[in-house]
Coordinates of C-alpha atoms and ligand atoms in Angstrom, one line a residue:
M8 CA 94.5 58.5 120.5
S9 CA 96.5 62.1 120.1
F10 CA 99.9 62.0 118.8
E11 CA 101.0 63.0 122.2
T12 CA 99.4 60.4 124.0
I13 CA 101.0 58.0 122.4
L14 CA 104.4 59.2 123.0
K15 CA 103.3 59.4 126.7
Q16 CA 103.6 55.6 126.6
P17 CA 106.6 53.8 127.9
L18 CA 109.3 53.6 125.4
N19 CA 109.1 49.9 125.5
R20 CA 105.8 49.7 124.3
R21 CA 106.5 51.4 121.6
G22 CA 108.2 50.5 118.7
F23 CA 111.8 51.3 117.6
L24 CA 112.1 53.9 114.3
G25 CA 113.3 51.9 111.8
V26 CA 113.6 54.4 109.0
L27 CA 114.1 57.5 111.1
G28 CA 117.6 55.9 112.1
S29 CA 118.7 55.8 108.5
A30 CA 120.6 59.7 108.2
S31 CA 123.7 58.6 108.5
V32 CA 125.5 58.9 112.0
L33 CA 128.6 57.1 112.8
A34 CA 127.3 54.3 115.4
T35 CA 130.6 55.0 117.7
M36 CA 128.8 57.3 120.3
G37 CA 128.9 55.7 123.9
A38 CA 131.9 53.9 123.1
A39 CA 134.8 53.7 126.0
R40 CA 137.0 57.4 125.3
P41 CA 139.0 59.8 127.4
A42 CA 136.6 62.1 129.0
R43 CA 136.6 66.0 128.9
A44 CA 136.8 67.7 132.1
A45 CA 134.1 69.9 132.2
A46 CA 130.5 69.5 130.2
A47 CA 131.1 71.4 127.1
R48 CA 128.2 73.7 126.7
V49 CA 126.2 73.4 123.5
V50 CA 123.0 75.7 123.0
V51 CA 120.2 74.5 120.8
V52 CA 118.0 77.3 119.0
G53 CA 114.3 76.5 118.0
G54 CA 112.2 73.3 119.2
G55 CA 110.9 72.5 115.9
F56 CA 111.8 69.2 114.1
G57 CA 115.7 70.3 113.5
G58 CA 116.0 71.8 117.0
A59 CA 114.3 69.6 119.1
T60 CA 116.0 66.4 117.5
A61 CA 119.7 67.4 117.4
A62 CA 119.2 68.8 121.3
K63 CA 118.1 64.9 121.9
Y64 CA 120.5 63.4 120.3
I65 CA 123.1 65.8 121.4
A66 CA 122.6 64.9 125.0
Q67 CA 122.2 61.3 124.1
W68 CA 125.0 60.6 122.3
G69 CA 127.5 63.5 124.5
G70 CA 126.2 61.8 127.6
A71 CA 127.3 63.6 131.1
G72 CA 130.4 65.5 128.6
V73 CA 128.0 67.7 127.2
S74 CA 125.2 69.9 128.6
V75 CA 122.2 71.0 126.6
T76 CA 120.0 74.2 126.4
L77 CA 117.2 74.3 124.3
V78 CA 116.1 77.7 123.3
E79 CA 112.0 78.2 122.1
P80 CA 109.7 80.7 123.0
N81 CA 106.6 78.6 123.0
A82 CA 105.7 75.7 125.5
R83 CA 104.6 73.6 123.2
H84 CA 105.3 73.3 118.9
V85 CA 103.0 72.9 116.7
S86 CA 103.7 70.1 114.0
C87 CA 103.2 71.6 110.0
I88 CA 103.5 67.8 108.8
L89 CA 99.4 66.8 108.8
S90 CA 98.4 70.2 109.6
N91 CA 96.8 70.1 106.1
L92 CA 94.4 67.6 107.1
V93 CA 93.2 70.5 109.8
L94 CA 91.5 71.9 106.9
N95 CA 89.7 69.1 106.4
D96 CA 89.0 68.1 110.1
R97 CA 90.6 64.8 109.8
V98 CA 93.1 65.8 112.5
N99 CA 92.9 68.2 115.7
L100 CA 95.1 71.4 115.5
A101 CA 95.8 70.5 119.5
S102 CA 96.6 66.5 118.5
L103 CA 99.6 68.2 116.7
G104 CA 101.2 70.0 119.6
F105 CA 104.0 68.5 121.4
G106 CA 105.7 70.1 124.8
Y107 CA 109.5 69.8 125.5
D108 CA 108.9 67.8 128.9
R109 CA 110.0 64.2 128.2
L110 CA 113.2 66.1 126.5
K111 CA 113.6 67.5 130.0
Q112 CA 113.1 64.5 131.9
R113 CA 114.8 61.4 129.7
Y114 CA 117.4 63.5 128.2
G115 CA 118.5 66.2 131.0
I116 CA 117.8 68.8 128.8
E117 CA 117.4 72.4 129.9
V118 CA 114.5 74.3 128.1
V119 CA 114.8 77.9 128.4
A120 CA 111.6 79.5 127.1
D121 CA 112.7 82.7 125.3
R122 CA 113.5 84.0 121.7
A123 CA 117.0 84.5 121.2
V124 CA 118.1 87.6 119.5
G125 CA 121.6 87.7 118.6
A126 CA 125.1 86.0 119.2
D127 CA 128.6 86.2 119.5
P128 CA 130.6 83.1 118.1
V129 CA 133.7 84.3 119.1
A130 CA 133.0 84.8 122.8
G131 CA 130.7 82.1 122.6
K132 CA 127.4 84.3 123.8
L133 CA 124.2 84.4 123.0
D134 CA 121.9 86.9 123.6
L135 CA 118.2 86.3 124.4
A136 CA 115.2 89.0 124.4
S137 CA 114.9 88.8 128.2
G138 CA 118.5 90.1 128.3
I139 CA 120.2 86.5 129.3
A140 CA 123.3 85.6 127.8
L141 CA 124.1 81.8 127.2
D142 CA 127.5 80.6 126.8
F143 CA 128.3 78.1 124.4
D144 CA 130.8 75.9 123.0
R145 CA 129.0 75.0 120.1
L146 CA 125.5 76.6 119.0
V147 CA 122.9 75.4 116.5
I148 CA 120.6 77.2 115.5
A149 CA 117.3 75.7 113.9
P150 CA 114.8 78.4 113.7
G151 CA 112.9 77.5 110.7
I152 CA 111.8 80.1 108.1
G153 CA 110.7 83.2 107.2
F154 CA 108.6 85.2 104.9
D155 CA 108.8 88.0 102.3
P156 CA 106.7 91.0 103.2
M157 CA 103.5 91.2 101.0
P158 CA 101.9 94.5 100.3
G159 CA 98.5 94.7 101.3
L160 CA 99.4 91.9 104.4
D161 CA 101.0 94.6 106.7
T162 CA 99.3 93.9 110.2
P163 CA 98.6 91.1 111.9
E164 CA 94.6 91.3 111.1
Q165 CA 95.0 91.3 107.5
Q166 CA 97.4 88.5 108.1
M167 CA 94.8 86.1 109.7
L168 CA 91.8 87.1 107.1
V169 CA 94.7 85.8 104.5
P170 CA 96.7 83.4 106.3
H171 CA 99.7 81.6 104.8
A172 CA 99.1 78.6 107.1
W173 CA 102.5 77.4 106.4
Q174 CA 103.9 77.7 110.3
A175 CA 101.2 75.8 111.9
G176 CA 99.2 77.4 114.6
A177 CA 96.5 80.0 114.7
Q178 CA 96.4 80.5 111.0
T179 CA 95.8 76.9 110.2
Q180 CA 92.7 77.2 112.9
S181 CA 91.5 80.6 110.8
L182 CA 92.0 78.9 107.3
R183 CA 89.9 75.8 108.7
D184 CA 87.2 78.4 110.0
Q185 CA 87.0 80.5 106.7
L186 CA 86.3 77.3 104.4
N187 CA 83.7 75.9 106.8
A188 CA 82.3 79.8 106.7
M189 CA 82.4 80.4 103.2
A190 CA 78.8 79.4 101.8
D191 CA 78.3 77.6 98.9
G192 CA 79.5 78.3 95.7
G193 CA 82.0 80.3 96.9
T194 CA 85.8 80.8 95.4
V195 CA 89.3 79.9 97.5
V196 CA 92.4 81.2 95.7
M197 CA 95.8 79.8 97.3
S198 CA 99.1 80.5 95.9
I199 CA 102.4 78.8 95.9
P200 CA 105.6 80.7 96.3
K201 CA 108.4 80.6 94.2
A202 CA 111.0 77.1 94.8
P203 CA 113.0 76.8 97.0
Y204 CA 110.3 76.8 100.1
R205 CA 109.2 74.6 102.8
C206 CA 107.9 71.0 101.9
P207 CA 108.0 70.7 98.2
P208 CA 104.7 68.4 97.9
G209 CA 103.0 70.5 100.7
P210 CA 100.6 73.4 98.6
Y211 CA 99.7 71.2 96.1
E212 CA 98.7 68.5 98.7
R213 CA 97.1 71.9 100.5
A214 CA 95.6 71.9 97.0
C215 CA 94.0 68.5 96.7
V216 CA 92.6 68.6 100.4
I217 CA 90.6 71.8 99.9
A218 CA 89.4 70.6 96.5
D219 CA 88.1 67.6 97.9
F220 CA 86.8 68.9 101.4
L221 CA 84.9 71.4 98.3
K222 CA 83.6 68.5 96.1
R223 CA 82.1 66.8 99.3
K224 CA 80.8 69.9 101.2
K225 CA 80.7 72.7 98.4
P226 CA 79.9 70.9 95.5
K227 CA 79.1 74.6 93.7
S228 CA 82.9 76.0 94.9
K229 CA 85.6 76.4 93.0
L230 CA 89.7 76.4 93.9
V231 CA 92.2 78.5 91.9
V232 CA 96.1 77.6 92.7
L233 CA 98.5 80.2 91.4
D234 CA 101.9 78.8 90.9
A235 CA 104.7 80.9 91.0
N236 CA 106.6 78.2 89.5
A237 CA 106.5 77.2 85.9
D238 CA 105.4 73.6 86.9
I239 CA 104.3 71.3 89.6
Q240 CA 107.3 70.9 91.9
A241 CA 106.9 67.6 93.4
E242 CA 105.0 64.2 92.5
P243 CA 104.4 65.7 89.2
L244 CA 102.5 62.7 87.7
M245 CA 100.3 62.6 90.5
F246 CA 99.0 66.1 91.2
R247 CA 98.6 66.8 87.5
N248 CA 96.2 63.8 87.3
A249 CA 94.8 64.8 90.9
F250 CA 93.8 67.9 89.3
T251 CA 92.6 67.1 85.9
M252 CA 90.4 64.4 86.2
L253 CA 89.6 63.8 90.4
Y254 CA 89.1 67.8 90.4
A255 CA 88.5 68.5 86.7
G256 CA 85.9 71.3 86.7
R257 CA 86.7 72.3 90.6
L258 CA 90.2 73.3 90.6
E259 CA 92.2 75.4 88.0
Y260 CA 96.1 75.6 88.2
V261 CA 97.6 78.7 86.8
P262 CA 101.4 78.0 86.6
N263 CA 104.2 80.8 86.2
A264 CA 101.7 83.0 88.4
M265 CA 103.0 85.0 91.3
V266 CA 100.6 86.6 93.9
T267 CA 102.4 90.4 94.3
R268 CA 99.9 92.0 96.5
V269 CA 96.8 91.5 98.4
S270 CA 94.0 94.1 98.7
F271 CA 90.6 94.0 100.6
E272 CA 87.2 94.7 98.9
G273 CA 84.2 94.7 101.1
R274 CA 83.7 90.6 102.6
R275 CA 86.2 89.4 99.5
R276 CA 90.2 89.5 98.9
K277 CA 91.7 90.0 95.5
A278 CA 95.2 88.2 94.7
W279 CA 97.1 90.4 92.3
V280 CA 99.6 88.5 89.5
S281 CA 101.7 90.3 87.2
D282 CA 100.1 89.9 83.7
G283 CA 103.7 89.9 82.4
V284 CA 103.5 92.9 80.0
G285 CA 103.4 95.4 82.8
G286 CA 100.0 95.3 84.1
E287 CA 98.4 93.0 86.9
I288 CA 95.2 90.4 86.6
A289 CA 93.2 90.4 90.1
W290 CA 91.7 87.1 90.9
T291 CA 88.8 87.2 93.6
A292 CA 88.5 85.1 96.4
D293 CA 86.0 84.9 99.6
V294 CA 88.6 82.6 100.9
L295 CA 92.2 83.6 100.2
N296 CA 95.6 81.6 101.2
V297 CA 99.0 83.6 100.0
I298 CA 101.9 82.2 100.9
P299 CA 104.5 84.8 100.2
R300 CA 108.1 83.5 99.3
N301 CA 110.0 81.8 101.8
T302 CA 113.5 82.4 103.1
A303 CA 115.3 81.4 106.4
A304 CA 113.9 82.5 109.7
R305 CA 114.7 86.2 110.8
L306 CA 117.7 85.2 113.6
A307 CA 119.6 83.3 110.6
H308 CA 119.6 86.8 109.2
D309 CA 120.4 88.6 112.0
L310 CA 123.7 86.3 113.2
G311 CA 124.7 86.9 109.8
V312 CA 124.7 83.3 108.4
V313 CA 122.7 84.2 105.4
N314 CA 124.8 83.7 102.4
V315 CA 123.1 81.8 99.9
N316 CA 121.3 83.4 97.3
G317 CA 120.5 85.9 99.8
R318 CA 117.6 83.3 101.6
W319 CA 119.6 80.7 103.4
A320 CA 122.5 79.7 105.4
G321 CA 124.9 78.0 103.6
V322 CA 126.9 75.2 105.7
N323 CA 129.2 72.4 105.1
P324 CA 127.0 69.2 105.5
L325 CA 129.5 67.2 106.6
T326 CA 128.6 68.9 109.8
Y327 CA 126.1 71.6 109.3
E328 CA 128.9 74.0 110.7
S329 CA 127.7 77.7 109.3
T330 CA 130.0 78.4 106.1
A331 CA 130.1 82.5 107.8
A332 CA 130.6 81.6 111.2
A333 CA 132.5 79.5 112.9
R334 CA 131.0 77.4 116.4
I335 CA 127.4 78.5 114.6
H336 CA 125.6 75.0 113.1
V337 CA 122.2 75.5 111.3
I338 CA 119.9 72.8 110.3
G339 CA 116.3 72.5 109.5
D340 CA 114.4 74.7 106.6
A341 CA 116.7 77.6 107.4
Q342 CA 119.9 75.7 106.0
G343 CA 121.1 75.7 101.9
T344 CA 122.6 72.7 101.1
G345 CA 120.4 71.6 98.3
L346 CA 118.4 69.4 100.7
P347 CA 114.6 70.0 100.2
K348 CA 113.1 72.0 103.3
A349 CA 111.2 69.2 104.7
G350 CA 110.8 67.7 108.8
H351 CA 111.8 64.3 107.9
I352 CA 115.2 65.9 106.6
A353 CA 115.5 68.6 109.3
N354 CA 115.3 65.0 111.6
S355 CA 117.8 62.9 109.5
E356 CA 120.4 66.5 109.4
A357 CA 120.3 67.1 113.3
K358 CA 121.9 63.8 113.7
I359 CA 124.5 64.2 111.1
C360 CA 125.0 67.5 112.8
A361 CA 124.6 66.4 116.6
D362 CA 127.1 63.3 115.3
A363 CA 129.9 66.2 114.3
I364 CA 129.2 68.3 117.2
V365 CA 129.9 65.4 120.1
R366 CA 132.9 64.8 118.1
M367 CA 134.4 67.8 117.9
V368 CA 133.3 69.1 121.3
N369 CA 135.1 65.9 123.0
G370 CA 138.5 66.5 120.3
W371 CA 137.4 63.3 118.5
P372 CA 137.8 63.1 115.1
V373 CA 135.5 64.4 112.4
D374 CA 137.3 63.1 109.2
D375 CA 136.2 64.8 106.2
A376 CA 137.1 62.0 103.8
V377 CA 135.1 59.3 106.0
R378 CA 132.3 61.3 106.1
M379 CA 132.0 62.4 102.2
Q380 CA 131.7 58.8 102.3
S381 CA 129.0 58.2 104.6
V382 CA 127.0 61.3 105.2
V383 CA 123.8 60.4 103.9
A384 CA 120.1 62.4 104.2
N385 CA 116.6 60.6 103.7
S386 CA 113.4 62.2 103.2
A387 CA 110.0 60.4 103.1
C388 CA 106.8 62.2 102.0
F389 CA 103.6 61.6 102.2
S390 CA 100.6 63.6 100.7
P391 CA 96.7 63.5 101.1
I392 CA 95.2 63.3 98.0
T393 CA 91.9 62.5 98.9
Y394 CA 90.2 62.0 102.1
D395 CA 91.2 59.3 102.7
T396 CA 93.4 58.0 100.2
A397 CA 97.2 59.4 100.1
S398 CA 100.6 59.0 97.9
W399 CA 104.4 59.2 98.9
L400 CA 107.9 60.0 98.0
N401 CA 111.4 58.5 99.0
A402 CA 114.6 60.1 98.5
V403 CA 118.0 59.9 99.3
F404 CA 120.5 62.9 99.3
A405 CA 124.1 62.1 99.2
Y406 CA 127.5 64.9 99.5
D407 CA 128.3 65.6 96.1
P408 CA 132.4 66.5 96.3
A409 CA 132.4 68.2 93.2
T410 CA 129.6 71.2 95.0
G411 CA 129.9 70.5 98.4
L412 CA 126.3 70.2 98.4
M413 CA 123.8 67.2 99.1
K414 CA 122.8 66.1 95.8
R415 CA 119.8 63.6 95.1
V416 CA 120.5 59.8 94.7
D417 CA 118.5 59.5 91.6
A418 CA 118.4 55.4 92.0
S419 CA 117.1 55.4 95.5
F420 CA 114.4 57.8 94.1
G421 CA 110.8 56.4 94.5
E422 CA 107.1 57.8 93.8
A423 CA 103.5 55.9 94.8
P424 CA 102.5 55.0 91.4
V425 CA 99.0 55.5 92.5
R426 CA 97.2 56.6 96.1
S427 CA 95.4 54.4 98.0
K428 CA 94.0 53.9 101.3
E429 CA 97.1 51.9 102.6
N430 CA 99.3 54.4 102.0
Y431 CA 96.9 57.2 103.9
E432 CA 97.3 54.7 106.8
H433 CA 101.2 54.4 106.4
M434 CA 101.5 58.3 106.7
M435 CA 99.7 58.0 110.0
K436 CA 102.5 55.4 111.3
W437 CA 104.8 57.2 109.9
A438 CA 104.2 60.5 111.8
A439 CA 103.9 59.2 114.4
R440 CA 107.2 57.6 114.6
L441 CA 108.9 61.1 113.2
F442 CA 107.2 62.9 116.2
D443 CA 108.3 60.1 118.7
D444 CA 111.7 60.3 117.4
T445 CA 112.0 64.1 117.6
F446 CA 109.8 65.2 120.5
A447 CA 110.1 62.1 123.3
Ligands
FAD511 C1 101.4 72.5 105.3 C2 102.7 71.7 105.4 C3 102.7 70.5 105.6 C4 104.3 69.9 105.4 N1 104.1 68.5 105.5 C5 105.5 67.8 105.9 C6 105.5 66.2 105.3 O1 104.6 65.4 105.0 N2 106.7 65.5 105.8 C7 108.0 66.3 105.6 O2 109.0 65.9 105.8 N3 107.7 68.1 105.9 C8 106.8 68.5 106.0 N4 106.4 69.8 106.4 C9 107.5 70.5 106.3 C10 108.4 70.8 107.9 O3 107.0 71.3 108.6 C11 109.1 71.3 108.0 O4 110.6 71.2 107.1 C12 110.0 71.4 109.3 O5 108.8 71.8 110.1 C13 111.0 72.3 109.5 O6 112.0 72.4 110.6 P1 112.8 73.2 111.2 O7 113.1 72.7 112.7 O8 113.8 73.9 110.5 O9 111.7 74.3 111.6 P2 110.2 74.5 112.7 O10 110.1 73.1 112.9 O11 109.7 75.5 111.7 O12 111.1 74.8 114.0 C14 111.4 76.1 114.2 C15 111.1 76.5 115.5 O13 112.1 77.5 116.0 C16 111.6 78.1 117.1 N5 111.9 79.9 116.4 C17 112.3 80.5 115.4 N6 113.1 81.7 115.9 C18 113.4 81.4 117.3 C19 114.4 82.5 117.9 N7 114.7 83.6 117.6 N8 114.8 81.9 118.7 C20 113.9 80.8 119.6 N9 113.3 80.2 119.1 C21 112.7 80.1 117.7 C22 110.3 77.9 116.5 O14 109.0 79.1 117.4 C23 109.8 76.8 115.9 O15 109.1 76.1 117.1 C24 105.3 70.2 106.1 C25 105.0 71.7 105.8 C26 103.7 72.1 105.6 C27 103.8 73.9 106.0

């Protein structure tokens, strides 16, 4: 059964989402309060894990006092979560697509199929590519990530030949098809961008999925992992163990290797890496998967809210309101609060932001002192290590008054001691619950 089929089942046949409710949202919504004269207008841009969750909870908690419009150009969001499993055919890409009908029908959200291109926060106007302008009292943007340009990957055709597959969809399918078409004995090269990037364990999980696929289907082949970072960025023990034991002789891990350009040589591709002394080393591949350095999506740059290292949008993590522009809130991977860029975290941030916005538009108190004590975001992440085993990590983040950022609570951090089939089953259940909480 596809994930979307599961979501179509009546609410009472699906269990409640225990762990997903753990974003600290102050459960006073819906209590008897003086109502506003006219519904406040909240526009949410981006129907991924951050935006869809925010739209849903603002509509649910705001009730008749709030009208919610979701702007998203695509009819369906394709989940990056579980998309590495498309590469080894454990999951079908179509099953990771989620439409917006349930958000419309269940919560009365208006969905506008368009792209946001600009905003005037003072006038409260959002400009869409079609030329329409939407009025807002509060604007939430959750546009996800963009990429630094990669020389050699200038055209859409080149980008499809060397896909990043870091936004799920056609590129994911292309990478899967190229891996399947590669002759046994071929070389796959993949790159990992400098942190912070979307999904800290994601590239290492991808390395495991590809290495496992090669081991089973193309045993004479090899995977090279070029990591721009000095070391593995998440679950280092688990992944180092997998790289050096499970995939010994099949997977070569190269730290401090930042790909700076790509070139094509007949059917083969080359990833170029600095040698540290002014020259370059070329890694030749039959299949090349380069993930360029991540930054906030273009919309965040265009709205002028990117003010953290020129890459991410600074926000007050108690409300997710931008530190650069009042009335604009930024959630999900585009934010720069110290939180990891993960779908589970985006879902968690969305609820904190929804709670703050419902309070703000109703004129209810948004008490920083209370929120500093109570705002918590959490993340669970599962990573497939082989065809049927997985690992997990679990982290809680709390507000740090010293920096105004979110900081990991070390006492609440945990990682799977071993990979297991049971973890793999939990991964599928966890993902189904997250999809449900976001899109249904
Ligand atoms: C391979 C892979 C595996 C992953 N695995 C996990 C995992 O196991 N667990 C986990 O928690 N996270 C995982 N992630 C990370 C997760 O997918 C992201 O953190 C999450 O998608 C971020 O949500 P978001 O809402 O910020 O952006 P997205 O989900 O990317 O959504 C952004 C949306 O905004 C829309 N948009 C962009 N610009 C505009 C515009 N101008 N106007 C209108 N709409 C716009 C886009 O069309 C898109 O639908 C994984 C990522 C990858 C790549």
